[in-house]
Coordinates of C-alpha atoms and ligand atoms in Angstrom, one line a residue:
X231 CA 47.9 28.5 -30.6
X232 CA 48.4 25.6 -28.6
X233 CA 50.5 23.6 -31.3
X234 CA 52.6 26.7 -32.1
X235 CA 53.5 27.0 -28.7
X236 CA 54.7 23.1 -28.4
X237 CA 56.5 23.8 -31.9
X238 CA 58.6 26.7 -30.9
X239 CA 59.6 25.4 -27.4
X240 CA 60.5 22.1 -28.7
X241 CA 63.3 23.9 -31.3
X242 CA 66.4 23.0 -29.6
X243 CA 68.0 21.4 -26.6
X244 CA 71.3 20.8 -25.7
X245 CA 73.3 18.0 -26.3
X246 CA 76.9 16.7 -24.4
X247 CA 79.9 17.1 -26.7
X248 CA 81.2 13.7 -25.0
X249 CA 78.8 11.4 -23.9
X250 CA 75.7 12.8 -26.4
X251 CA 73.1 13.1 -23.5
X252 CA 70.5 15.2 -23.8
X253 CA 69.5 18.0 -22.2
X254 CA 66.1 20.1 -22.9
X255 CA 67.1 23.8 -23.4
X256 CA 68.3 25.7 -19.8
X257 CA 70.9 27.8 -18.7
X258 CA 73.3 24.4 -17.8
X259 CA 76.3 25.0 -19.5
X260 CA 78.1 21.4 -18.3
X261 CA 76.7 17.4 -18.4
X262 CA 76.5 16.2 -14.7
X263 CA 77.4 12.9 -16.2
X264 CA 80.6 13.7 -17.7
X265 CA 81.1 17.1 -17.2
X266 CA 81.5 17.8 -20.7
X267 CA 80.3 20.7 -22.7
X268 CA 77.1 21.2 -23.6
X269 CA 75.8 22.0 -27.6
X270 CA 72.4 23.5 -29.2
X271 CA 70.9 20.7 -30.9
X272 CA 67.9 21.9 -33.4
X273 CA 65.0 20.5 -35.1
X274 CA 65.3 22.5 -38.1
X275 CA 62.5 23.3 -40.3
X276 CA 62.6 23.0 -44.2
X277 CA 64.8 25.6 -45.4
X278 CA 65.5 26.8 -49.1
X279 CA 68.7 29.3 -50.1
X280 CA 65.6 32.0 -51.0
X281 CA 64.7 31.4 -46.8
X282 CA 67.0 34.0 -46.5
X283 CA 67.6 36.4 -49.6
X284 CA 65.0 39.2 -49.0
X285 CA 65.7 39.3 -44.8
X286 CA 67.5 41.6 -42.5
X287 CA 71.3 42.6 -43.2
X288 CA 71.8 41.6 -40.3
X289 CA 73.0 37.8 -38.7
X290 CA 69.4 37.1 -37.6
X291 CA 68.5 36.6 -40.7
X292 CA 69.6 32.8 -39.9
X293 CA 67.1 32.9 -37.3
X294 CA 66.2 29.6 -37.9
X295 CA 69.3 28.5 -37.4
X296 CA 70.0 30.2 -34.0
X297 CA 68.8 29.1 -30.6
X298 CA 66.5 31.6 -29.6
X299 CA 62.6 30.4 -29.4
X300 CA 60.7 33.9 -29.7
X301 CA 61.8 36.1 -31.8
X302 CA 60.9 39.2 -29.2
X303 CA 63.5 38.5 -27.4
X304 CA 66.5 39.3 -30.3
X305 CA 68.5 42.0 -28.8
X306 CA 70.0 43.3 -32.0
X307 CA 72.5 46.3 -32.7
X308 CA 72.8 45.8 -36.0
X309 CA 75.8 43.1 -36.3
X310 CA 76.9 40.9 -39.3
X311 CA 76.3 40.9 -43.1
X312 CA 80.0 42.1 -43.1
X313 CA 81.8 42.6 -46.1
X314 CA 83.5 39.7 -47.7
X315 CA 86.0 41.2 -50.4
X316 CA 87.8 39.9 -53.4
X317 CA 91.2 40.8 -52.1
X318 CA 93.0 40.9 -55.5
X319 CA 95.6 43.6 -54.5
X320 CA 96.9 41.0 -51.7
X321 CA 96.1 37.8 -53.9
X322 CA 97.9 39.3 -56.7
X323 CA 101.1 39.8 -53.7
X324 CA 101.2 36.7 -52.1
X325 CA 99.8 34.7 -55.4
X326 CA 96.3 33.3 -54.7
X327 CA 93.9 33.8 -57.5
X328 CA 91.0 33.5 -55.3
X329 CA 91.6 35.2 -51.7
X330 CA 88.9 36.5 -50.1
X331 CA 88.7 38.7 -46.3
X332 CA 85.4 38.3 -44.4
X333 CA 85.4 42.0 -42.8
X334 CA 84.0 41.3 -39.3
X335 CA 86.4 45.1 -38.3
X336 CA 83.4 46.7 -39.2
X337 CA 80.6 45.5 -37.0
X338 CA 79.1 48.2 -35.0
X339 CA 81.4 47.6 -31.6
X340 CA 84.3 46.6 -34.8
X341 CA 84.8 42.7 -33.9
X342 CA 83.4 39.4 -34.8
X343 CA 82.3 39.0 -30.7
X344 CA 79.3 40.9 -32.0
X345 CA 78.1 37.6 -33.3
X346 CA 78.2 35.5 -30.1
X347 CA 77.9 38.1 -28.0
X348 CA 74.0 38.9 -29.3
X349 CA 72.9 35.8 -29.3
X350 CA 74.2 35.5 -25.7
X351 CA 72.5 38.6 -24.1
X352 CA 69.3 37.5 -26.2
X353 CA 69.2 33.9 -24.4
X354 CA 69.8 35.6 -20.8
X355 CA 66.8 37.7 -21.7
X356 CA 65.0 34.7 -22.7
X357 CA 66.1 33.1 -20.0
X358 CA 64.8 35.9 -17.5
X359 CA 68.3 36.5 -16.2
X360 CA 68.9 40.1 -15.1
X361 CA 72.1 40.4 -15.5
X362 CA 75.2 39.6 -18.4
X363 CA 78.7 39.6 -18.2
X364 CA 81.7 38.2 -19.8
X365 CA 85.4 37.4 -19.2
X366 CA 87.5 39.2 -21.9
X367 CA 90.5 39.6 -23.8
X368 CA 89.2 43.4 -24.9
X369 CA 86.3 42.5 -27.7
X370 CA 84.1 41.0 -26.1
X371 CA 83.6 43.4 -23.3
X372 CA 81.9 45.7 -25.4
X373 CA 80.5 43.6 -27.4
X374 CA 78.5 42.8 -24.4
X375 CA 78.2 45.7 -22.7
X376 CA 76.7 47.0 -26.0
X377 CA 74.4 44.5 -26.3
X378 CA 73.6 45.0 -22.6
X379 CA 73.1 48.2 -23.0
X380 CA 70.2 47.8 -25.5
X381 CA 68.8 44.9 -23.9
X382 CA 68.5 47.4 -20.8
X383 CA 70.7 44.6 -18.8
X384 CA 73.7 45.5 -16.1
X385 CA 76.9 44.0 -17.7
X386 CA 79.8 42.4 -15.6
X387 CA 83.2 43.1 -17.7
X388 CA 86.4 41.0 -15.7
X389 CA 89.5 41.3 -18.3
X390 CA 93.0 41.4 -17.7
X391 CA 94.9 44.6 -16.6
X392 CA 97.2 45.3 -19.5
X393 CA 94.5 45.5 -22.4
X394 CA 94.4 48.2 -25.3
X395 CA 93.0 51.5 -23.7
X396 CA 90.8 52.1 -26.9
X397 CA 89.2 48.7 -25.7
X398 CA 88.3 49.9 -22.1
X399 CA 87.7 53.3 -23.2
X400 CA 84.4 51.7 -25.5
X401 CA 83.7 49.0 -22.9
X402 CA 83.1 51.1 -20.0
X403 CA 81.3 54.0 -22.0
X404 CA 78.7 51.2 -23.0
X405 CA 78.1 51.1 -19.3
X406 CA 80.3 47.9 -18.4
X407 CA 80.8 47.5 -14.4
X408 CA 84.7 46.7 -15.6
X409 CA 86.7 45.0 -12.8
X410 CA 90.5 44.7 -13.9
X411 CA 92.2 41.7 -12.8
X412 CA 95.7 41.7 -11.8
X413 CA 96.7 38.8 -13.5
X414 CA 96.1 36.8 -17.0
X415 CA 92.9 36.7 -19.0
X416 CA 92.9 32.9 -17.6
X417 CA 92.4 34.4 -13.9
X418 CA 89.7 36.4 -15.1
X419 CA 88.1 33.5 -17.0
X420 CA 88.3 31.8 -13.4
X421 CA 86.9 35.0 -11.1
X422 CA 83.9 35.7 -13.8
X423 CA 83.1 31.9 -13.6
X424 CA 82.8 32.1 -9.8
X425 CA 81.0 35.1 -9.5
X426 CA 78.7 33.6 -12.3
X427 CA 77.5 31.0 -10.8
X428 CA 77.0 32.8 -7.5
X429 CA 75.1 36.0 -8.8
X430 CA 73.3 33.9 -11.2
X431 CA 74.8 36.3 -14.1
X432 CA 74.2 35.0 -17.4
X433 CA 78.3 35.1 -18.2
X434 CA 78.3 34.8 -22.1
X435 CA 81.1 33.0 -22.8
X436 CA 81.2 30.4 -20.1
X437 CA 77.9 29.5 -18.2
X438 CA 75.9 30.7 -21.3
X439 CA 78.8 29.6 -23.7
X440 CA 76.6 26.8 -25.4
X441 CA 74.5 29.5 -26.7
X442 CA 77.1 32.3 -27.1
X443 CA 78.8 30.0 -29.9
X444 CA 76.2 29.5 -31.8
X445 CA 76.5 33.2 -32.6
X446 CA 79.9 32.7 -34.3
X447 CA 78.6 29.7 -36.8
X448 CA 76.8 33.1 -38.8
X449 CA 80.4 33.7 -40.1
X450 CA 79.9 30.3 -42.6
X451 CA 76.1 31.4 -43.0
X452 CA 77.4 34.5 -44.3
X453 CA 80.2 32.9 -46.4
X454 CA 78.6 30.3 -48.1
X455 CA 75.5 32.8 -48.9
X456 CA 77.9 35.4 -49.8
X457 CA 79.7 32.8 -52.1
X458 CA 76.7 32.0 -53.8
X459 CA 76.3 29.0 -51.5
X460 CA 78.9 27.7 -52.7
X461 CA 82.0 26.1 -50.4
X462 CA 85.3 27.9 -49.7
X463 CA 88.3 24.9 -50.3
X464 CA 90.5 26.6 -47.4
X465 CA 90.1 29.2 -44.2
X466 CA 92.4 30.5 -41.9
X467 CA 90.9 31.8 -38.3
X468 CA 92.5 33.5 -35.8
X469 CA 92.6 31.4 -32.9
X470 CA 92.6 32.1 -28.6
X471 CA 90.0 29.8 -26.7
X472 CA 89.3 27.8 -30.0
X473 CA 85.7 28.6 -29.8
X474 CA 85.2 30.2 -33.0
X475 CA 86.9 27.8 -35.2
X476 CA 84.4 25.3 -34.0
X477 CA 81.6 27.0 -34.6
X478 CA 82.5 27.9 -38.1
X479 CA 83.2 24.3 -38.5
X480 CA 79.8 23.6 -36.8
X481 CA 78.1 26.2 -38.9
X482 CA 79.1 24.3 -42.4
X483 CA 77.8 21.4 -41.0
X484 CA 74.8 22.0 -40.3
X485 CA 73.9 23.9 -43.7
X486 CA 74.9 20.9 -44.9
X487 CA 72.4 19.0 -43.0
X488 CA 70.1 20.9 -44.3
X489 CA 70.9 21.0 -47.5
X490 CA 71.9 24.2 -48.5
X491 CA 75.6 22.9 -48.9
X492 CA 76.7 19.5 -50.6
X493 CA 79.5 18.0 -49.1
X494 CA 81.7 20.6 -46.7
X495 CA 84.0 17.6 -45.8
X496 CA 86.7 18.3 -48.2
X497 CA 87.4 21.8 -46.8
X498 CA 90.7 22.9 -45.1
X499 CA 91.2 25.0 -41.8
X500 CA 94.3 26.6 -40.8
X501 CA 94.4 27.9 -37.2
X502 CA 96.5 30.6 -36.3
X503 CA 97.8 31.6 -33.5
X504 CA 100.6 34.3 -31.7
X505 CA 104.1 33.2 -31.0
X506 CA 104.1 33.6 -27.5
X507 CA 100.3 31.9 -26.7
X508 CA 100.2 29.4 -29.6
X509 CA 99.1 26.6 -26.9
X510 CA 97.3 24.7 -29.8
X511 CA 99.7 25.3 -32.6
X512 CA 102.2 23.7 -30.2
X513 CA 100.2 20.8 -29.5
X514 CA 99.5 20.5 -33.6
X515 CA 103.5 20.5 -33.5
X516 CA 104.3 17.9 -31.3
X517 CA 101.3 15.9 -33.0
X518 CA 99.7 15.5 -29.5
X519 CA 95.8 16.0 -28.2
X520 CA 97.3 17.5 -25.1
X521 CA 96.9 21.5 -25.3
X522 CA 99.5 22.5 -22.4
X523 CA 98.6 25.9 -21.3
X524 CA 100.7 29.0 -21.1
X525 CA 101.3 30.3 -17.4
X526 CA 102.4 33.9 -18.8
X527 CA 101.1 34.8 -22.4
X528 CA 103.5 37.3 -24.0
X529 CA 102.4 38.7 -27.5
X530 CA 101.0 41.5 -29.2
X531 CA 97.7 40.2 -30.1
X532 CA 96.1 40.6 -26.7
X533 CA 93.1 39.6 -28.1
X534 CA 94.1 36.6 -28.3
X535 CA 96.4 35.6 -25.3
X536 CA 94.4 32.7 -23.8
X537 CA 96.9 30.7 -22.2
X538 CA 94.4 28.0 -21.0
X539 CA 91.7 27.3 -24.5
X540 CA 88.8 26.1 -23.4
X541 CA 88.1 24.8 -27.1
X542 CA 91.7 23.8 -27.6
X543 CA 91.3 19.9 -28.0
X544 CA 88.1 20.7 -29.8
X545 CA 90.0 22.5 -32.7
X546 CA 92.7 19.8 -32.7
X547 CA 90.0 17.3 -33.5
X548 CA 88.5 19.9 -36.3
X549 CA 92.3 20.1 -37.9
X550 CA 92.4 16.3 -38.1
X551 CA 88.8 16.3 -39.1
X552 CA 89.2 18.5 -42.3
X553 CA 93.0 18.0 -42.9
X554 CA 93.7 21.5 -41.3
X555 CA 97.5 22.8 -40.4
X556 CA 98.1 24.9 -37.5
X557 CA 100.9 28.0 -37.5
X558 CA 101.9 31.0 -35.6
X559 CA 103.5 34.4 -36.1
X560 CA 105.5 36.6 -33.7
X561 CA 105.2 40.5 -32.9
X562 CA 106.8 41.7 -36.0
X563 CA 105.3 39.2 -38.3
X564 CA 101.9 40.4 -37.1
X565 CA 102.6 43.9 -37.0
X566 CA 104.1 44.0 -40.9
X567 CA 101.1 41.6 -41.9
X568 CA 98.6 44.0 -40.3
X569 CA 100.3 47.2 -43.0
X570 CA 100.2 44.6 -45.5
X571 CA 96.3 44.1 -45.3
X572 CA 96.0 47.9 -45.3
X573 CA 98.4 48.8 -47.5
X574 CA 96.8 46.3 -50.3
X575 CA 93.1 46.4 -49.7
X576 CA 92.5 49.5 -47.4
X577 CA 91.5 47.1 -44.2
X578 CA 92.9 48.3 -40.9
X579 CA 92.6 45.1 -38.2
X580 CA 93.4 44.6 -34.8
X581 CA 97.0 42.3 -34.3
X582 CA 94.9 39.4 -34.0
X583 CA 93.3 39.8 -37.8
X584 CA 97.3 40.5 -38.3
X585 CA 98.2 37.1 -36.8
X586 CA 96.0 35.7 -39.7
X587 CA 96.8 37.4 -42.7
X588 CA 100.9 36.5 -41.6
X589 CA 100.2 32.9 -41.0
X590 CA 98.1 32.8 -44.4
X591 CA 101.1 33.9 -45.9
X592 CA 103.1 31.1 -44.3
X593 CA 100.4 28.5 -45.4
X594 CA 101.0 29.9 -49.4
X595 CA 104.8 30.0 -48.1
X596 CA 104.7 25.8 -47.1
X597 CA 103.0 25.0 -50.2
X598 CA 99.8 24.4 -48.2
X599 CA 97.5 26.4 -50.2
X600 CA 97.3 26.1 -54.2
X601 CA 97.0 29.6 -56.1
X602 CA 93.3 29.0 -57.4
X603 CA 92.0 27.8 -53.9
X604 CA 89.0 29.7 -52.9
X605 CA 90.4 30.7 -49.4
X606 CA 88.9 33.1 -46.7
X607 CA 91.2 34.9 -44.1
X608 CA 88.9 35.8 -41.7
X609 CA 89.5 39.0 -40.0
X610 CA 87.8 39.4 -36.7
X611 CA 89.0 42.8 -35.2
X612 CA 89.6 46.4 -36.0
X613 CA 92.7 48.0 -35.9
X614 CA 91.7 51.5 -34.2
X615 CA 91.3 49.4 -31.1
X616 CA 95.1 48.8 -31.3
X617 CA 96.8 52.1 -31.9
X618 CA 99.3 52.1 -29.4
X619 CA 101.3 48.4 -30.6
X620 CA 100.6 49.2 -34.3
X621 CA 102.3 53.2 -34.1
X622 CA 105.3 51.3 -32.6
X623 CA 106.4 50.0 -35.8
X624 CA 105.0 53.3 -37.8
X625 CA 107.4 56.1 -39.3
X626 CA 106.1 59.3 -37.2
X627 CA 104.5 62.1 -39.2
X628 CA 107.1 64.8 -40.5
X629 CA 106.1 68.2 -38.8
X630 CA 106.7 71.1 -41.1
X631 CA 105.7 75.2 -40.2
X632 CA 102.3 76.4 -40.9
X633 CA 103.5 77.8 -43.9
X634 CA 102.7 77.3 -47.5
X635 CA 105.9 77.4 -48.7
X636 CA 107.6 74.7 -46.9
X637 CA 108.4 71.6 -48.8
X638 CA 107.2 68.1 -47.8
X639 CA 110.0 65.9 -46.8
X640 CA 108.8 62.4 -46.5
Ligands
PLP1130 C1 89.6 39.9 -32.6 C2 89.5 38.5 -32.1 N1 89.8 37.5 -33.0 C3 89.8 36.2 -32.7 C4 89.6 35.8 -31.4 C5 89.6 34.4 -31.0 O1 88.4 33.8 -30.8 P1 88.2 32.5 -29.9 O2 88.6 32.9 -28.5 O3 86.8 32.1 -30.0 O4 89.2 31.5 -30.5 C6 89.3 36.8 -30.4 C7 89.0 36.4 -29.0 O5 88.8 37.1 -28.1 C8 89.2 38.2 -30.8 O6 89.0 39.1 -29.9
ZN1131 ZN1 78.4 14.0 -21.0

């Protein structure tokens, strides 16, 4: 009993993304050498592709592979195992032969912050913390209020004012405490962080943000076993604080390391990002590792208007890493790319899943892509969460008389 007990508790620790000190597991989010951010580092156990086949459709099937040392304290609402779809409607359209969408619209609060969200709430519980909350661009407050809610935890929602009602609406009816800030999702980031450290509230996505990534890295456990464990050659992400795009970088890696991938170096990332908070497309531009932060985001993909990316240098260095490109897409581009994704393969997303599917078809547009690439468009949000800016560019229903012999019109 003794030895198992050393075993499990010895499973991770955290490691500084700068300096590489090394930290055993706590809720420290920062090195006090350098101040940089902190990772999960694991001892992982042998694993074999069959580890997995016969679990849970659900992302803890990676267990192993996630930072959480008793498996009583997963907090789970059934998330991940998402779809990922030939698309050959769209393929055929914009001329790949091999386009597939990972459909992360369909998790149970219908976005991808399922994923880092759970394994969040389950570390504060592991933690003993008795309390969760989140700074949010929409998603992720009920993603954690969800997860909250199960876990039988209070959840602290502070998001910016002008959000999507659809996504306060769910938030709040999870139970969210939801404090509105008058301001950008950047001021909220700042308030949560502050009231955070005071409160001692396990915020997901910043003091408990080394863990809360590791959540997103299921989104290459689920490709590459979904693929037959085999490698995609390109992927385009939607991209706000960057977190996501390193952790699907981070999750190839490791199922590389152990050995349940060959070589993952050869694969290409595109980042995209909205015209009017494309901070790290910018930056890509001017071919410069300094992410200069937008004072007033201004686009359609709410989700995604994080002027200030906490991950922004981070994903540079990925796009250099694996020969990436970076792009971005205004309002009408996303808005026509998000009926172009339904139209084609019946997926309704959120703008920022539109942001995506647009700058994928600039990436074919530049030559960037070949047509038998094996590519994955991840699409992270759903579009009933996004009514009002998608209507905006709808034709309104015809309204004929209750009457069976009126002729449709339209
Ligand atoms: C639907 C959706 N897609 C993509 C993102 C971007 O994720 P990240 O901030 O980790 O880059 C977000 C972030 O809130 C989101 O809500
Ligand atoms: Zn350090």
């Amino acid at each position: 009993m003794v030895q198992e007990d050393v075993l499990i508790l010895t499973r991770t620790s955290l490691q500084c993304r700068e300096c590489k000190r090394e930290y055993p597991t706590a809720f420290i989010y920062v090195c006090e050498e350098c101040f940089g951010p902190l990772d999960v580092k694991y001892n992982f156990p042998a694993l074999s592709r069959d580890t997995f086949a016969a679990r849970e459709h659900t992302y803890w099937r990676y267990f192993e592979l996630l930072p959480i040392e008793d498996k009583s304290n997963i907090i789970s609402i059934g998330a991940g195992m998402t779809p990922l779809i030939k698309a050959e409607n769209l393929g055929k359209k914009l001329g790949l032969n091999n386009l597939y969408i990972k459909n992360d619209s369909v998790n149970p609060t219908f976005s991808f912050k399922d994923r880092p969200a759970g394994v969040a709430v389950s570390k504060a519980k592991e933690f003993g913390l008795t309390a969760v909350g989140c700074a949010s661009t929409g998603n992720l407050a009920s993603a954690t209020a969800a997860h909250a809610a199960k876990a039988g935890l209070p959840c602290h929602v502070f998001a910016p004012g002008n959000l999507e009602m659809a996504k306060i609406t769910q938030a709040l009816s999870y139970g969210a405490k939801y404090t509105a800030i008058d301001g950008t999702y950047d001021d909220a980031n700042r308030i949560a962080a502050r009231v955070g450290d005071r409160e001692k509230i396990g915020v997901v996505n910043i003091n408990m943000r080394s863990h809360y990534v590791e959540g997103s890295k299921t989104f290459s456990y689920e490709v590459a076993e979904q693929l037959d464990w085999d490698m995609p050659d390109h992927l385009v992400v939607p991209v706000g604080s960057g977190a996501m795009l390193n952790a699907i970088c981070k999750g190839f890696e490791e199922l590389e390391t152990v050995s349940l991938l060959d070589d993952v170096s050869g694969m290409h990332i595109t980042a995209a990002q909205a015209q009017g908070c494309a901070p790290i497309v910018d930056a890509f531009k001017r071919k410069s590792s300094d992410v200069i932060p937008v004072q007033n985001p201004d686009t359609v993909a709410k989700s995604l208007a994080i002027g200030d990316p906490g991950d922004g240098r981070y994903v540079l260095k990925r796009l250099q890493q694996y020969n990436g490109f970076a792009e971005s897409s205004d309002n009408q581009e996303i808005l026509d790319a998000i009926l172009l994704l339904a139209q084609t393969e019946g997926i309704f997303t959120e703008p920022a899943g539109g942001v995506a599917i647009s700058v994928l078809e600039k990436m074919v547009e530049q030559g960037r892509i070949d047509a038998n690439d094996k590519v994955v468009c991840y699409i992270t949000g759903n579009g009933l969460k996004a009514t009002e800016s998608i209507m905006s560019v709808l034709q309104k229903p015809s309204i004929i008389k209750a009457d069976p012999g009126e002729t449709i019109t339209n």
